[in-house]
PDB file of C-alpha atoms in Angstrom:
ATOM      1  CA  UNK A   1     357.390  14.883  81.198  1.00  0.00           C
ATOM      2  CA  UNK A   2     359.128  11.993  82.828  1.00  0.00           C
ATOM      3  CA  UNK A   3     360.045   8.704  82.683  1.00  0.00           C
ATOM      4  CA  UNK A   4     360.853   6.514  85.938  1.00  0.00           C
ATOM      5  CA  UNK A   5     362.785   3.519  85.604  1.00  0.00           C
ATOM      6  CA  UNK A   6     362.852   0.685  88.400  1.00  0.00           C
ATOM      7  CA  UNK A   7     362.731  -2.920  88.642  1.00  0.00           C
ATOM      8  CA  UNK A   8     366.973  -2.706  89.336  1.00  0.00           C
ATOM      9  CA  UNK A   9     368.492  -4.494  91.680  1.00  0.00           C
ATOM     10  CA  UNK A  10     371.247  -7.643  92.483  1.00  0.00           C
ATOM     11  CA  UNK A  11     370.766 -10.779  90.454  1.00  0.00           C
ATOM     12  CA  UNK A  12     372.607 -13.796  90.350  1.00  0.00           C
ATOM     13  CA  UNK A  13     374.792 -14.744  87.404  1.00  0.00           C
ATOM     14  CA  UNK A  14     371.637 -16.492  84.993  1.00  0.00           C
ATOM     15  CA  UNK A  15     369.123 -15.068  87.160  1.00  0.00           C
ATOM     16  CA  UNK A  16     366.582 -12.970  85.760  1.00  0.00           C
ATOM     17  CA  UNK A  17     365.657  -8.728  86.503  1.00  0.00           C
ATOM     18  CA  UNK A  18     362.486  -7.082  84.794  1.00  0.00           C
ATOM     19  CA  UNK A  19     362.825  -3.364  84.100  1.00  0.00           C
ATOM     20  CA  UNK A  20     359.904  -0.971  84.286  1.00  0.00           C
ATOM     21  CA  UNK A  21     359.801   2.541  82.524  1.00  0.00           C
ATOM     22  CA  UNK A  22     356.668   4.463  83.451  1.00  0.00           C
ATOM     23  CA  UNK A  23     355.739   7.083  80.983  1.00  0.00           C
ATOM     24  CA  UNK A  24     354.081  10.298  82.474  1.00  0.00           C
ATOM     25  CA  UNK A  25     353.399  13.745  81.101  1.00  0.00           C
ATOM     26  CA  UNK A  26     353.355  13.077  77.544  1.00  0.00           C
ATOM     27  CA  UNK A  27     352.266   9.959  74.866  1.00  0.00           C
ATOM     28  CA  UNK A  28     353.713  11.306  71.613  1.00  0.00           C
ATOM     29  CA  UNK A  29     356.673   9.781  71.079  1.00  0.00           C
ATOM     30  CA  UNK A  30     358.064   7.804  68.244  1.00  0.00           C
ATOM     31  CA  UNK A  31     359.709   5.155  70.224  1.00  0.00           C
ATOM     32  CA  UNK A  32     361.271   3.998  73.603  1.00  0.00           C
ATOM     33  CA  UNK A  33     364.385   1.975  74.300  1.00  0.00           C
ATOM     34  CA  UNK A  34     366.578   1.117  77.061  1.00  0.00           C
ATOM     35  CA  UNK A  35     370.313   1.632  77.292  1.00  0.00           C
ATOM     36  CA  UNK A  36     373.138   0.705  79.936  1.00  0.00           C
ATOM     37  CA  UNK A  37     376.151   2.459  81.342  1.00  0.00           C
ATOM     38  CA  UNK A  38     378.882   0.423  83.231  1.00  0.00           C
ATOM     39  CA  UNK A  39     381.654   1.830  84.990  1.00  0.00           C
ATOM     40  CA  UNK A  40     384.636   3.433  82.826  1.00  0.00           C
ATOM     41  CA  UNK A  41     382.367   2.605  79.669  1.00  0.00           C
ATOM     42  CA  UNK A  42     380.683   4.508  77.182  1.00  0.00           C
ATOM     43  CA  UNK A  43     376.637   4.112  77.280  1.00  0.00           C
ATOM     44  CA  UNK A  44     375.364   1.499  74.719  1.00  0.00           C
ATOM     45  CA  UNK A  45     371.599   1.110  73.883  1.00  0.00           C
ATOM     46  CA  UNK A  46     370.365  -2.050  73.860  1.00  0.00           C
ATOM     47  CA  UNK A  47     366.765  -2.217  72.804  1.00  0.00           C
ATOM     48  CA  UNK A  48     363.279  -0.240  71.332  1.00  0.00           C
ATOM     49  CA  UNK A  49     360.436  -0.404  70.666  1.00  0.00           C
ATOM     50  CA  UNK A  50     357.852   1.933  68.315  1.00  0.00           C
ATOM     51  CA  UNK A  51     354.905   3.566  70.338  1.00  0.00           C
ATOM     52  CA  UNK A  52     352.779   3.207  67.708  1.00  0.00           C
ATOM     53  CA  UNK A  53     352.879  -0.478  66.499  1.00  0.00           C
ATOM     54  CA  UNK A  54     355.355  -1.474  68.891  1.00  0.00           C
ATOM     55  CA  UNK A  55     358.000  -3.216  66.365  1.00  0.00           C
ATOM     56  CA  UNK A  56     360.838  -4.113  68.326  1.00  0.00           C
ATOM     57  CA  UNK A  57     365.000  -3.464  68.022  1.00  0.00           C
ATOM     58  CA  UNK A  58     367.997  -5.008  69.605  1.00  0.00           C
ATOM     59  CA  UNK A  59     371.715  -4.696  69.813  1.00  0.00           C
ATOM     60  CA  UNK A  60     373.621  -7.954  69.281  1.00  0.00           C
ATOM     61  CA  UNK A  61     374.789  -7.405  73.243  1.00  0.00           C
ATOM     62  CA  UNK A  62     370.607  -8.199  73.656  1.00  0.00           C
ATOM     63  CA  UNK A  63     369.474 -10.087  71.614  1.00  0.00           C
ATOM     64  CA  UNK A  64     368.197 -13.480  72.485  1.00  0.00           C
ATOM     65  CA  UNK A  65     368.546 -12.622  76.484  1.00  0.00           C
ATOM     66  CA  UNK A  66     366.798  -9.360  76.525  1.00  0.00           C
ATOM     67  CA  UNK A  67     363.014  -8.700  75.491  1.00  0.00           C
ATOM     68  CA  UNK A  68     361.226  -5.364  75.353  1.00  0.00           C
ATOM     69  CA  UNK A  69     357.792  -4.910  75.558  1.00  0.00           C
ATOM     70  CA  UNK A  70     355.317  -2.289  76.294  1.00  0.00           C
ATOM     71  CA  UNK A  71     352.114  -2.115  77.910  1.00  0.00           C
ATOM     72  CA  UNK A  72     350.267   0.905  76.499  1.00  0.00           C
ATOM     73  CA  UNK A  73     347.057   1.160  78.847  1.00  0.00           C
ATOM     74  CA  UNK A  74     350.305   1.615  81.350  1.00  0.00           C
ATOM     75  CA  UNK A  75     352.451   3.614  79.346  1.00  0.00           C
ATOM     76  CA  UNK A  76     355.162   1.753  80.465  1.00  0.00           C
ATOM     77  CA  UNK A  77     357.973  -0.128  78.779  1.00  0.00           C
ATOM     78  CA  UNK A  78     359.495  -2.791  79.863  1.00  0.00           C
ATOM     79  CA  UNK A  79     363.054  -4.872  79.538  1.00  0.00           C
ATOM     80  CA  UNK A  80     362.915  -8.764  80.488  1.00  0.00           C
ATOM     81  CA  UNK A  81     366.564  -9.664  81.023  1.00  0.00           C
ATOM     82  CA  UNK A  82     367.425 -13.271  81.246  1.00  0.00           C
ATOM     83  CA  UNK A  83     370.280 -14.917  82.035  1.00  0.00           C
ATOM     84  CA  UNK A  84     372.027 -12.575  83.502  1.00  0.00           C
ATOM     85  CA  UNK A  85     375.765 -12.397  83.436  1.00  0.00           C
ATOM     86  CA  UNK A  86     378.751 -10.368  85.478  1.00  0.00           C
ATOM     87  CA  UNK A  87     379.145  -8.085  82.424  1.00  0.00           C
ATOM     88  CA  UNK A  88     375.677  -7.033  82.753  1.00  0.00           C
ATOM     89  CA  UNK A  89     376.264  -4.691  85.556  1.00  0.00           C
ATOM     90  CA  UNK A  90     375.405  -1.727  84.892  1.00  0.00           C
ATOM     91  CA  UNK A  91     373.046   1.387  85.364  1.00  0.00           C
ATOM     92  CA  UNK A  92     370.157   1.049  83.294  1.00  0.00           C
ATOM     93  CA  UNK A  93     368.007   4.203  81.325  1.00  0.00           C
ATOM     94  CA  UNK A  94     365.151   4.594  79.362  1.00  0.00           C
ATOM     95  CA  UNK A  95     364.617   7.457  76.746  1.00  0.00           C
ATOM     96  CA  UNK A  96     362.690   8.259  74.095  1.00  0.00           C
ATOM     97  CA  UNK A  97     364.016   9.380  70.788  1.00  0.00           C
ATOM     98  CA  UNK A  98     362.930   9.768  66.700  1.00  0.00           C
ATOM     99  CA  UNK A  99     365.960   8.821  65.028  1.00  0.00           C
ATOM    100  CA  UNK A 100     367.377   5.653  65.339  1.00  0.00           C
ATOM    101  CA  UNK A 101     368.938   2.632  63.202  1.00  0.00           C
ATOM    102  CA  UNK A 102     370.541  -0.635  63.929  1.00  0.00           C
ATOM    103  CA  UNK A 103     373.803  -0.612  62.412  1.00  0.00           C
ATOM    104  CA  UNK A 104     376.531  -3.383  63.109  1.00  0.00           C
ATOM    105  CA  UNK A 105     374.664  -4.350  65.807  1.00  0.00           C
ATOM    106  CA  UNK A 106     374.696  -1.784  67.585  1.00  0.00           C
ATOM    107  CA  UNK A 107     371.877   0.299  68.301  1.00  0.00           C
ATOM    108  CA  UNK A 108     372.349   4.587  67.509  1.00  0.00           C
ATOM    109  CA  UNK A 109     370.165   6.615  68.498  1.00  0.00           C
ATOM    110  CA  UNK A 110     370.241  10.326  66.795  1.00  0.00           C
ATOM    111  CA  UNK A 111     369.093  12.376  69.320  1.00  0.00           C
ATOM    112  CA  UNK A 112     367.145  11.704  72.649  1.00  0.00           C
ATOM    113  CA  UNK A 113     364.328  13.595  73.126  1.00  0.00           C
ATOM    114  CA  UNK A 114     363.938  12.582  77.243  1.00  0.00           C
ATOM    115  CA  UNK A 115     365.847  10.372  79.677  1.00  0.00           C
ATOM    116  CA  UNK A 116     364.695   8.746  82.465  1.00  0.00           C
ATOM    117  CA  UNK A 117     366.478   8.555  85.733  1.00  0.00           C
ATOM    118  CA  UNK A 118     368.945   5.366  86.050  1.00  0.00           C
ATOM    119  CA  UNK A 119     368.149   2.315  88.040  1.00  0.00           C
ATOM    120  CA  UNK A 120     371.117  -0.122  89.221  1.00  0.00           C
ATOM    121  CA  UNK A 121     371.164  -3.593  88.159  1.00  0.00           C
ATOM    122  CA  UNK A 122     374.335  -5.819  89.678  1.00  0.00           C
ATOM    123  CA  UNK A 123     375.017  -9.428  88.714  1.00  0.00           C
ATOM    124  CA  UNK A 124     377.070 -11.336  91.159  1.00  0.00           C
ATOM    125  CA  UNK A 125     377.124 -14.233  93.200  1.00  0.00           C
TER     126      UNK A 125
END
């Protein structure tokens, strides 16, 4: 079972990064997000997305700059980030997980089932 995350990197403030989450060992799982983790802060999720008919989730902090999306004959997930900004920085998972809801705008996840290894995404001039 793992999940490998890439497509990190440096960006420049409203530049654009595409994140890649490669699926391997397993198919069965209920769905597939993407969180971040920024220095002296807690980790936040951000998006997911269902394996099964791919409906899609965001937190407020993603919405309308962030798109998820999936390629199934891949397995692999992906996170379009647009217009990147400073505050963005961050080191970026993917996991998959059951339990989630949307609450406040803020994306909880119950439990995650598997993490994938971080990748490092900087936005500065």
């Amino acid at each position: 079972v793992q999940l490998q995350a890439s497509g990190g990197g440096l960006a420049q403030p409203g530049g654009s990064l595409r994140l890649s989450c490669a699926v391997s060992g397993f198919r069965d799982y209920y769905a597939i997000g993407w969180f971040r983790q920024a220095p002296g802060k807690e980790r936040e999720g951000l998006a997911c997305i269902t394996r099964r008919d791919s409906v899609t989730y965001y937190a407020d902090s993603a919405k309308g700059r962030f798109t998820i999306s999936r390629d199934n004959a891949k397995n692999t997930v992906y996170l379009q980030m647009n217009n990147l900004k400073p505050e963005d920085t961050a080191t970026y998972y993917c996991a998959t997980f059951t339990y989630f809801r949307v609450v406040g705008g803020i994306l909880r996840v119950d439990e995650v089932e598997h993490w994938g290894q971080g990748t490092q995404v900087t936005v500065s001039s």
